[in-house]
Structure formats: structure tokens, C-alpha cells
PDB file of C-alpha atoms and ligand atoms in Angstrom:
ATOM      1  CA  MET A 292      28.806   5.338  15.576  1.00  0.00           C
ATOM      2  CA  PRO A 293      25.781   3.844  13.468  1.00  0.00           C
ATOM      3  CA  LEU A 294      22.950   5.712  15.259  1.00  0.00           C
ATOM      4  CA  SER A 295      24.363   9.191  15.016  1.00  0.00           C
ATOM      5  CA  LEU A 296      20.614  10.622  14.708  1.00  0.00           C
ATOM      6  CA  ALA A 297      19.540   9.070  18.072  1.00  0.00           C
ATOM      7  CA  GLN A 298      18.898  12.321  19.751  1.00  0.00           C
ATOM      8  CA  LEU A 299      17.543  13.870  17.185  1.00  0.00           C
ATOM      9  CA  ARG A 300      13.880  14.162  18.710  1.00  0.00           C
ATOM     10  CA  ARG A 301      10.645  16.282  18.655  1.00  0.00           C
ATOM     11  CA  ASN A 302       7.950  15.845  20.917  1.00  0.00           C
ATOM     12  CA  TYR A 303       4.803  16.033  19.762  1.00  0.00           C
ATOM     13  CA  THR A 304       2.246  18.769  21.598  1.00  0.00           C
ATOM     14  CA  LEU A 305       0.293  20.547  19.120  1.00  0.00           C
ATOM     15  CA  TYR A 306      -3.270  18.235  18.962  1.00  0.00           C
ATOM     16  CA  GLY A 307      -5.315  15.018  19.863  1.00  0.00           C
ATOM     17  CA  LEU A 308      -7.454  13.017  18.125  1.00  0.00           C
ATOM     18  CA  ARG A 309     -10.739  11.970  19.930  1.00  0.00           C
ATOM     19  CA  ASP A 310     -13.047   9.026  19.710  1.00  0.00           C
ATOM     20  CA  ASP A 311     -15.882  11.584  19.655  1.00  0.00           C
ATOM     21  CA  GLY A 312     -16.717  13.812  17.057  1.00  0.00           C
ATOM     22  CA  VAL A 313     -14.320  12.595  14.078  1.00  0.00           C
ATOM     23  CA  PRO A 314     -16.792  11.407  10.986  1.00  0.00           C
ATOM     24  CA  ALA A 315     -18.037   8.323  10.617  1.00  0.00           C
ATOM     25  CA  ASP A 316     -16.351   8.443   6.796  1.00  0.00           C
ATOM     26  CA  PRO A 317     -12.436   8.742   6.728  1.00  0.00           C
ATOM     27  CA  MET A 318     -12.231  10.680   3.406  1.00  0.00           C
ATOM     28  CA  GLU A 319     -14.643  13.747   5.896  1.00  0.00           C
ATOM     29  CA  LEU A 320     -11.511  12.981   7.969  1.00  0.00           C
ATOM     30  CA  PHE A 321      -8.886  13.554   5.100  1.00  0.00           C
ATOM     31  CA  ASP A 322     -10.436  16.683   3.680  1.00  0.00           C
ATOM     32  CA  GLN A 323     -10.404  18.113   6.836  1.00  0.00           C
ATOM     33  CA  TRP A 324      -6.813  17.373   7.483  1.00  0.00           C
ATOM     34  CA  LEU A 325      -5.550  17.820   3.703  1.00  0.00           C
ATOM     35  CA  ASN A 326      -6.953  21.591   4.020  1.00  0.00           C
ATOM     36  CA  GLN A 327      -5.480  22.628   7.346  1.00  0.00           C
ATOM     37  CA  ALA A 328      -2.459  20.736   5.855  1.00  0.00           C
ATOM     38  CA  ARG A 329      -2.052  23.683   3.068  1.00  0.00           C
ATOM     39  CA  LYS A 330      -2.663  26.196   5.280  1.00  0.00           C
ATOM     40  CA  THR A 331       0.370  25.124   7.724  1.00  0.00           C
ATOM     41  CA  GLU A 332       2.718  23.159   5.819  1.00  0.00           C
ATOM     42  CA  VAL A 333       6.097  25.042   4.112  1.00  0.00           C
ATOM     43  CA  PRO A 334       5.641  25.166   0.870  1.00  0.00           C
ATOM     44  CA  PRO A 335       2.075  24.912   1.341  1.00  0.00           C
ATOM     45  CA  ALA A 336       1.727  23.614  -2.644  1.00  0.00           C
ATOM     46  CA  GLU A 337       3.298  20.460  -1.719  1.00  0.00           C
ATOM     47  CA  ALA A 338       0.840  19.325   1.220  1.00  0.00           C
ATOM     48  CA  ASN A 339      -0.623  16.749  -1.447  1.00  0.00           C
ATOM     49  CA  SER A 340       2.408  14.934  -1.928  1.00  0.00           C
ATOM     50  CA  MET A 341       2.956  11.483  -0.426  1.00  0.00           C
ATOM     51  CA  ALA A 342       4.914   8.455  -0.515  1.00  0.00           C
ATOM     52  CA  LEU A 343       3.430   5.592  -3.325  1.00  0.00           C
ATOM     53  CA  ALA A 344       4.421   2.260  -2.110  1.00  0.00           C
ATOM     54  CA  THR A 345       4.112  -1.029  -4.670  1.00  0.00           C
ATOM     55  CA  VAL A 346       5.597  -4.081  -4.713  1.00  0.00           C
ATOM     56  CA  ASP A 347       6.718  -5.733  -7.974  1.00  0.00           C
ATOM     57  CA  ARG A 348       6.081  -9.307  -8.886  1.00  0.00           C
ATOM     58  CA  ASP A 349       9.561 -11.074  -7.043  1.00  0.00           C
ATOM     59  CA  GLY A 350       7.507  -9.293  -3.804  1.00  0.00           C
ATOM     60  CA  HIS A 351      10.382  -6.429  -3.238  1.00  0.00           C
ATOM     61  CA  ALA A 352       8.625  -3.074  -2.239  1.00  0.00           C
ATOM     62  CA  HIS A 353       9.378   0.106  -3.853  1.00  0.00           C
ATOM     63  CA  CYS A 354       8.433   3.339  -2.418  1.00  0.00           C
ATOM     64  CA  ARG A 355       8.971   6.887  -4.177  1.00  0.00           C
ATOM     65  CA  MET A 356       7.015  10.511  -3.637  1.00  0.00           C
ATOM     66  CA  LEU A 357       3.928  11.871  -5.806  1.00  0.00           C
ATOM     67  CA  LEU A 358       1.486  14.481  -5.970  1.00  0.00           C
ATOM     68  CA  LEU A 359      -2.340  13.712  -5.365  1.00  0.00           C
ATOM     69  CA  LYS A 360      -4.173  15.401  -8.144  1.00  0.00           C
ATOM     70  CA  GLY A 361      -7.385  14.814  -6.383  1.00  0.00           C
ATOM     71  CA  PHE A 362      -9.926  12.526  -4.487  1.00  0.00           C
ATOM     72  CA  ASN A 363     -13.273  11.917  -3.731  1.00  0.00           C
ATOM     73  CA  ALA A 364     -15.700   8.965  -2.915  1.00  0.00           C
ATOM     74  CA  GLN A 365     -14.097   6.545  -5.448  1.00  0.00           C
ATOM     75  CA  GLY A 366     -10.835   7.528  -4.051  1.00  0.00           C
ATOM     76  CA  LEU A 367      -7.057   9.129  -4.111  1.00  0.00           C
ATOM     77  CA  PHE A 368      -6.283  10.085  -8.092  1.00  0.00           C
ATOM     78  CA  PHE A 369      -2.368  10.816  -9.169  1.00  0.00           C
ATOM     79  CA  PHE A 370      -0.780  11.010 -12.091  1.00  0.00           C
ATOM     80  CA  GLY A 371       2.509   9.378 -13.749  1.00  0.00           C
ATOM     81  CA  HIS A 372       3.670   6.800 -17.023  1.00  0.00           C
ATOM     82  CA  TYR A 373       1.706   3.552 -17.335  1.00  0.00           C
ATOM     83  CA  LEU A 374       5.328   2.381 -18.506  1.00  0.00           C
ATOM     84  CA  SER A 375       7.087   3.510 -15.362  1.00  0.00           C
ATOM     85  CA  ALA A 376       8.483   1.010 -13.087  1.00  0.00           C
ATOM     86  CA  LYS A 377       5.682   2.215 -10.948  1.00  0.00           C
ATOM     87  CA  GLY A 378       3.410   0.946 -13.532  1.00  0.00           C
ATOM     88  CA  GLN A 379       4.347  -2.131 -14.230  1.00  0.00           C
ATOM     89  CA  GLU A 380       4.608  -2.420 -10.438  1.00  0.00           C
ATOM     90  CA  LEU A 381       0.793  -1.558 -10.648  1.00  0.00           C
ATOM     91  CA  ALA A 382      -0.413  -3.736 -13.724  1.00  0.00           C
ATOM     92  CA  SER A 383       1.259  -7.314 -12.076  1.00  0.00           C
ATOM     93  CA  ASN A 384      -0.129  -6.244  -8.505  1.00  0.00           C
ATOM     94  CA  PRO A 385      -2.639  -3.445  -8.033  1.00  0.00           C
ATOM     95  CA  HIS A 386      -2.577  -3.145  -4.187  1.00  0.00           C
ATOM     96  CA  ALA A 387      -0.557  -0.102  -2.875  1.00  0.00           C
ATOM     97  CA  ALA A 388      -0.459   2.091  -0.050  1.00  0.00           C
ATOM     98  CA  MET A 389       0.321   5.848   0.460  1.00  0.00           C
ATOM     99  CA  THR A 390       1.348   7.834   3.322  1.00  0.00           C
ATOM    100  CA  PHE A 391       1.316  11.710   3.687  1.00  0.00           C
ATOM    101  CA  PHE A 392       3.682  13.392   6.290  1.00  0.00           C
ATOM    102  CA  TRP A 393       2.349  16.878   7.458  1.00  0.00           C
ATOM    103  CA  PRO A 394       5.047  17.586   9.956  1.00  0.00           C
ATOM    104  CA  GLY A 395       3.654  21.238  10.590  1.00  0.00           C
ATOM    105  CA  LEU A 396       0.367  19.602  12.378  1.00  0.00           C
ATOM    106  CA  GLU A 397       2.290  16.727  13.411  1.00  0.00           C
ATOM    107  CA  ARG A 398       0.121  14.003  11.574  1.00  0.00           C
ATOM    108  CA  GLN A 399       0.334  11.614   9.242  1.00  0.00           C
ATOM    109  CA  VAL A 400      -2.010   9.488   7.146  1.00  0.00           C
ATOM    110  CA  ARG A 401      -2.065   6.027   5.696  1.00  0.00           C
ATOM    111  CA  VAL A 402      -4.457   4.629   2.687  1.00  0.00           C
ATOM    112  CA  GLU A 403      -3.973   1.314   1.662  1.00  0.00           C
ATOM    113  CA  GLY A 404      -6.250  -0.293  -0.920  1.00  0.00           C
ATOM    114  CA  PRO A 405      -6.297  -1.495  -4.937  1.00  0.00           C
ATOM    115  CA  VAL A 406      -5.356   0.763  -7.651  1.00  0.00           C
ATOM    116  CA  VAL A 407      -7.132   1.018 -10.845  1.00  0.00           C
ATOM    117  CA  LYS A 408      -6.209   3.245 -14.166  1.00  0.00           C
ATOM    118  CA  VAL A 409      -8.783   5.726 -14.328  1.00  0.00           C
ATOM    119  CA  ASP A 410     -11.027   6.995 -17.458  1.00  0.00           C
ATOM    120  CA  GLU A 411      -9.071   7.905 -20.403  1.00  0.00           C
ATOM    121  CA  GLN A 412     -11.265  10.973 -20.062  1.00  0.00           C
ATOM    122  CA  LEU A 413      -9.918  11.725 -16.856  1.00  0.00           C
ATOM    123  CA  SER A 414      -6.245  11.705 -18.277  1.00  0.00           C
ATOM    124  CA  ASP A 415      -7.055  14.095 -20.852  1.00  0.00           C
ATOM    125  CA  ASP A 416      -8.582  16.418 -19.197  1.00  0.00           C
ATOM    126  CA  TYR A 417      -5.730  16.721 -16.618  1.00  0.00           C
ATOM    127  CA  PHE A 418      -3.255  16.460 -19.054  1.00  0.00           C
ATOM    128  CA  ASP A 419      -4.868  18.998 -21.167  1.00  0.00           C
ATOM    129  CA  VAL A 420      -4.378  21.838 -18.056  1.00  0.00           C
ATOM    130  CA  ARG A 421      -1.122  20.954 -17.553  1.00  0.00           C
ATOM    131  CA  PRO A 422       1.603  23.432 -18.296  1.00  0.00           C
ATOM    132  CA  ALA A 423       3.147  23.216 -22.122  1.00  0.00           C
ATOM    133  CA  ALA A 424       6.256  22.858 -20.642  1.00  0.00           C
ATOM    134  CA  SER A 425       5.186  19.842 -18.421  1.00  0.00           C
ATOM    135  CA  GLN A 426       3.029  18.348 -21.477  1.00  0.00           C
ATOM    136  CA  LEU A 427       6.132  18.431 -23.824  1.00  0.00           C
ATOM    137  CA  GLY A 428       8.428  17.072 -21.009  1.00  0.00           C
ATOM    138  CA  THR A 429       6.100  14.211 -20.552  1.00  0.00           C
ATOM    139  CA  TRP A 430       6.330  13.098 -24.127  1.00  0.00           C
ATOM    140  CA  ALA A 431      10.163  13.248 -23.982  1.00  0.00           C
ATOM    141  CA  SER A 432      10.324  11.685 -20.606  1.00  0.00           C
ATOM    142  CA  PRO A 433      10.665   8.102 -20.956  1.00  0.00           C
ATOM    143  CA  GLN A 434      10.323   7.711 -17.221  1.00  0.00           C
ATOM    144  CA  SER A 435      12.192   5.000 -15.279  1.00  0.00           C
ATOM    145  CA  GLN A 436      14.253   3.976 -18.313  1.00  0.00           C
ATOM    146  CA  ALA A 437      17.900   4.624 -18.296  1.00  0.00           C
ATOM    147  CA  LEU A 438      19.421   7.662 -20.448  1.00  0.00           C
ATOM    148  CA  SER A 439      23.097   8.017 -21.508  1.00  0.00           C
ATOM    149  CA  HIS A 440      23.832  11.047 -20.369  1.00  0.00           C
ATOM    150  CA  ARG A 441      20.992  14.146 -19.041  1.00  0.00           C
ATOM    151  CA  SER A 442      21.843  15.466 -22.972  1.00  0.00           C
ATOM    152  CA  GLU A 443      19.806  12.401 -24.476  1.00  0.00           C
ATOM    153  CA  LEU A 444      16.754  14.280 -22.384  1.00  0.00           C
ATOM    154  CA  ASP A 445      17.787  17.448 -23.764  1.00  0.00           C
ATOM    155  CA  THR A 446      17.688  16.476 -27.320  1.00  0.00           C
ATOM    156  CA  ARG A 447      14.636  14.526 -26.908  1.00  0.00           C
ATOM    157  CA  LEU A 448      12.739  17.449 -25.733  1.00  0.00           C
ATOM    158  CA  ARG A 449      13.704  19.386 -28.762  1.00  0.00           C
ATOM    159  CA  GLU A 450      12.791  16.704 -30.950  1.00  0.00           C
ATOM    160  CA  VAL A 451       9.297  16.742 -29.335  1.00  0.00           C
ATOM    161  CA  THR A 452       9.057  20.596 -29.280  1.00  0.00           C
ATOM    162  CA  GLU A 453       9.797  20.584 -33.039  1.00  0.00           C
ATOM    163  CA  HIS A 454       7.220  17.902 -33.711  1.00  0.00           C
ATOM    164  CA  PHE A 455       4.472  19.700 -31.947  1.00  0.00           C
ATOM    165  CA  ALA A 456       5.430  23.223 -32.736  1.00  0.00           C
ATOM    166  CA  GLY A 457       2.576  25.401 -33.153  1.00  0.00           C
ATOM    167  CA  ARG A 458       0.055  22.722 -31.250  1.00  0.00           C
ATOM    168  CA  GLN A 459      -1.051  20.800 -28.367  1.00  0.00           C
ATOM    169  CA  PRO A 460       0.463  18.146 -28.007  1.00  0.00           C
ATOM    170  CA  PRO A 461      -2.055  15.123 -26.802  1.00  0.00           C
ATOM    171  CA  ARG A 462      -1.887  12.703 -24.225  1.00  0.00           C
ATOM    172  CA  PRO A 463       0.435  10.029 -24.829  1.00  0.00           C
ATOM    173  CA  GLU A 464      -1.184   6.447 -24.064  1.00  0.00           C
ATOM    174  CA  HIS A 465       1.299   5.820 -22.061  1.00  0.00           C
ATOM    175  CA  TRP A 466       0.965   8.350 -19.576  1.00  0.00           C
ATOM    176  CA  GLY A 467      -2.233   8.987 -17.338  1.00  0.00           C
ATOM    177  CA  GLY A 468      -3.942   8.607 -14.091  1.00  0.00           C
ATOM    178  CA  TYR A 469      -4.486   6.116 -11.435  1.00  0.00           C
ATOM    179  CA  CYS A 470      -7.444   5.782  -8.445  1.00  0.00           C
ATOM    180  CA  LEU A 471      -6.124   4.330  -5.216  1.00  0.00           C
ATOM    181  CA  GLN A 472      -9.555   2.726  -4.066  1.00  0.00           C
ATOM    182  CA  PRO A 473      -9.057   3.040   0.148  1.00  0.00           C
ATOM    183  CA  ARG A 474      -9.624  -0.287   1.830  1.00  0.00           C
ATOM    184  CA  ARG A 475      -7.984   1.287   4.988  1.00  0.00           C
ATOM    185  CA  ILE A 476      -6.996   5.038   6.086  1.00  0.00           C
ATOM    186  CA  GLU A 477      -4.889   5.284   9.376  1.00  0.00           C
ATOM    187  CA  PHE A 478      -4.944   8.603  10.756  1.00  0.00           C
ATOM    188  CA  TRP A 479      -1.844   9.333  13.244  1.00  0.00           C
ATOM    189  CA  GLN A 480      -1.751  12.281  15.381  1.00  0.00           C
ATOM    190  CA  GLY A 481       1.475  12.890  17.416  1.00  0.00           C
ATOM    191  CA  ARG A 482       0.786  12.842  21.067  1.00  0.00           C
ATOM    192  CA  PRO A 483       3.537  14.162  24.133  1.00  0.00           C
ATOM    193  CA  ASN A 484       5.890  11.560  25.190  1.00  0.00           C
ATOM    194  CA  ARG A 485       5.086   8.744  21.926  1.00  0.00           C
ATOM    195  CA  LEU A 486       1.544   8.203  23.329  1.00  0.00           C
ATOM    196  CA  HIS A 487       0.444   9.389  19.663  1.00  0.00           C
ATOM    197  CA  ASP A 488      -3.298   8.649  18.401  1.00  0.00           C
ATOM    198  CA  ARG A 489      -3.933   6.443  16.467  1.00  0.00           C
ATOM    199  CA  LEU A 490      -7.536   6.114  14.209  1.00  0.00           C
ATOM    200  CA  ASP A 491      -7.767   3.412  11.946  1.00  0.00           C
ATOM    201  CA  TYR A 492     -10.627   3.043   9.454  1.00  0.00           C
ATOM    202  CA  ARG A 493     -11.555  -0.144   7.425  1.00  0.00           C
ATOM    203  CA  LEU A 494     -14.012  -0.995   5.140  1.00  0.00           C
ATOM    204  CA  HIS A 495     -16.212  -4.216   5.674  1.00  0.00           C
ATOM    205  CA  ASP A 496     -18.859  -4.461   3.144  1.00  0.00           C
ATOM    206  CA  ALA A 497     -19.058  -1.328   2.254  1.00  0.00           C
ATOM    207  CA  THR A 498     -19.511   0.010   6.086  1.00  0.00           C
ATOM    208  CA  TRP A 499     -16.080   2.293   7.570  1.00  0.00           C
ATOM    209  CA  GLN A 500     -15.005   0.749  10.915  1.00  0.00           C
ATOM    210  CA  ARG A 501     -13.274   2.421  13.297  1.00  0.00           C
ATOM    211  CA  THR A 502     -10.529   1.185  15.639  1.00  0.00           C
ATOM    212  CA  ARG A 503      -8.120   3.076  18.045  1.00  0.00           C
ATOM    213  CA  LEU A 504      -4.829   1.492  17.556  1.00  0.00           C
ATOM    214  CA  ALA A 505      -1.660   1.541  20.271  1.00  0.00           C
ATOM    215  CA  PRO A 506       0.873   3.958  19.164  1.00  0.00           C
TER     216      PRO A 506
HETATM  217  C1  FMN B  24       7.239  15.823  -4.077  1.00  0.00           C
HETATM  218  C2  FMN B  24       7.579  14.928  -5.422  1.00  0.00           C
HETATM  219  C3  FMN B  24       6.731  14.499  -6.122  1.00  0.00           C
HETATM  220  C4  FMN B  24       6.502  13.904  -7.517  1.00  0.00           C
HETATM  221  N1  FMN B  24       5.686  13.934  -8.136  1.00  0.00           N
HETATM  222  C5  FMN B  24       5.306  12.885  -8.946  1.00  0.00           C
HETATM  223  C6  FMN B  24       4.135  12.655  -9.702  1.00  0.00           C
HETATM  224  O1  FMN B  24       2.983  13.510  -9.518  1.00  0.00           O
HETATM  225  N2  FMN B  24       4.130  11.715 -10.845  1.00  0.00           N
HETATM  226  C7  FMN B  24       5.100  11.124 -10.660  1.00  0.00           C
HETATM  227  O2  FMN B  24       5.052  10.193 -12.001  1.00  0.00           O
HETATM  228  N3  FMN B  24       6.546  11.161 -10.548  1.00  0.00           N
HETATM  229  C8  FMN B  24       6.406  12.039  -9.716  1.00  0.00           C
HETATM  230  N4  FMN B  24       7.337  12.553  -9.105  1.00  0.00           N
HETATM  231  C9  FMN B  24       8.597  11.691  -9.102  1.00  0.00           C
HETATM  232  C10 FMN B  24       8.733   9.947  -8.249  1.00  0.00           C
HETATM  233  O3  FMN B  24       9.009  10.230  -7.166  1.00  0.00           O
HETATM  234  C11 FMN B  24       9.457   9.728  -8.688  1.00  0.00           C
HETATM  235  O4  FMN B  24      11.110   9.315  -9.152  1.00  0.00           O
HETATM  236  C12 FMN B  24       9.182   8.639 -10.682  1.00  0.00           C
HETATM  237  O5  FMN B  24       7.722   8.937 -10.544  1.00  0.00           O
HETATM  238  C13 FMN B  24       9.551   7.396 -11.240  1.00  0.00           C
HETATM  239  O6  FMN B  24       9.066   6.302 -10.056  1.00  0.00           O
HETATM  240  P1  FMN B  24       9.213   5.057 -10.554  1.00  0.00           P
HETATM  241  O7  FMN B  24      10.309   4.692 -11.209  1.00  0.00           O
HETATM  242  O8  FMN B  24       8.859   4.486  -9.437  1.00  0.00           O
HETATM  243  O9  FMN B  24       7.710   4.793 -11.713  1.00  0.00           O
HETATM  244  C14 FMN B  24       7.775  13.536  -7.701  1.00  0.00           C
HETATM  245  C15 FMN B  24       8.720  13.188  -7.113  1.00  0.00           C
HETATM  246  C16 FMN B  24       8.819  14.186  -5.829  1.00  0.00           C
HETATM  247  C17 FMN B  24       9.888  14.583  -4.832  1.00  0.00           C
END
């Protein structure tokens, strides 16, 4: 039976998304929804997790979970290895998409736009406030490269721990932040009987235009 999950479904009844009263700036609505998610989601510390989709130079899509570390009028910030698979995909094709899913609120937010590397200072600042073990882990792990065995990672960690003994590791050059500059943000609110609410904001000439989409 290929459709063994066919009967697994939930009817969404918690909230609606009206046309009146929603902010003209989608980042304001994102702020409201993320704050609510932080109070609602289990565990709350992962309300900032999202899927990031990138496309490689052959046109193949790749998607993985990441943590959003902040956002402002410029865009949405996340961190990782610049030499990782995602780093290489973003270097060859900067267009990416993020999806947040908050099941406790029956909500999804999709964000699309070009991604740029953040200023080195911002990457330094965030690296400096990460726990020491994460800093060493960043040095030890050549993200997305093949390892012969788990023990290779343990060996690398021992080596970098000895190397930086007694001092704080600096940020590796190959690790840092990215900013997704939104051109499109869609808010999805689950509604009963699959007749969901979808509000789609698109940036045209520096102005956000909002459209309601069919579910
Ligand atoms: C909840 C969650 C959060 C994650 N957060 C990050 C993150 O912020 N940065 C990161 O580089 N990888 C993060 N990862 C690991 C990525 O999903 C992925 O394995 C890694 O970035 C390598 O992806 P790539 O090979 O496509 O570059 C997270 C994984 C999960 C499940």
C-alpha cells in the first residue's frame, strides 16, 4: 500500500488570517508570528528552525533545516560553513527559499529572495558569543565533507582543542553568516476543511504588495 499515511490528517481550526488589520510590512507580521511560536512550540527553543532550500549549478534543489539567528529590515540571518554544500550552492546561485512551520499555531511562513554574506564583524560577533564547545566544533568539522569514520571527527576535535588550549578560538574564515533579503513572504494559516488562508507579500519597487492566494 503506497499511501499508508493517507488517513493521517488534521483539521486546522485555531486561527484565521484576515485581510484587514494585517501589517503592510510583512516583517512585522513575521515578528508577531515568531513571537507567538516561541511561546507555543514544543520545544520553544526551536521555534526559529526552518528549512532552507538552495539550487546547485546543475539546477538540482537541496533542502535542510537551519536555525534563524535574527532578522531586521535587511533580511533574515543564519550561519554556517561557507565551504559546505549550501555555501557552494549559494555561491553559484544566491536565490534561496526558507520555510518555517509552526504546527502548534497551524502556521507556515515561506520567504524567498537572494542571499548575501553578512559583514565579517557580524559573523565575528556571533561566533564570539557561541559556547566554547560549539566554537571548537566549528573548527573541527569540515561541514558536508566525507569522513572516514566518526573517530576522525573526535581526532580533529582533540587536535583543535589542544591547538587553542587556554585561548578563545577566533572565527574560522570559512564560517559565517548569511542574510536572505526577502522579495516574497507568504503567510499560511491553516483553516477547516483545507480552505486555508494565504497572504502573499511581494516586493515591487521597494513597496510590499499583498495578494490573497487560493489554498
Ligand atoms: C533543527 C536543526 C537546526 C540546524 N541548524 C543549523 C544551522 O544553523 N547551521 C548549519 O550550518 N547547520 C544547521 N543544521 C544542520 C543542517 O541541517 C545541515 O545538516 C548542515 O548545514 C549541512 O548542510 P549542507 O551539506 O546542505 O551544507 C541544523 C539541523 C537541524 C535539524
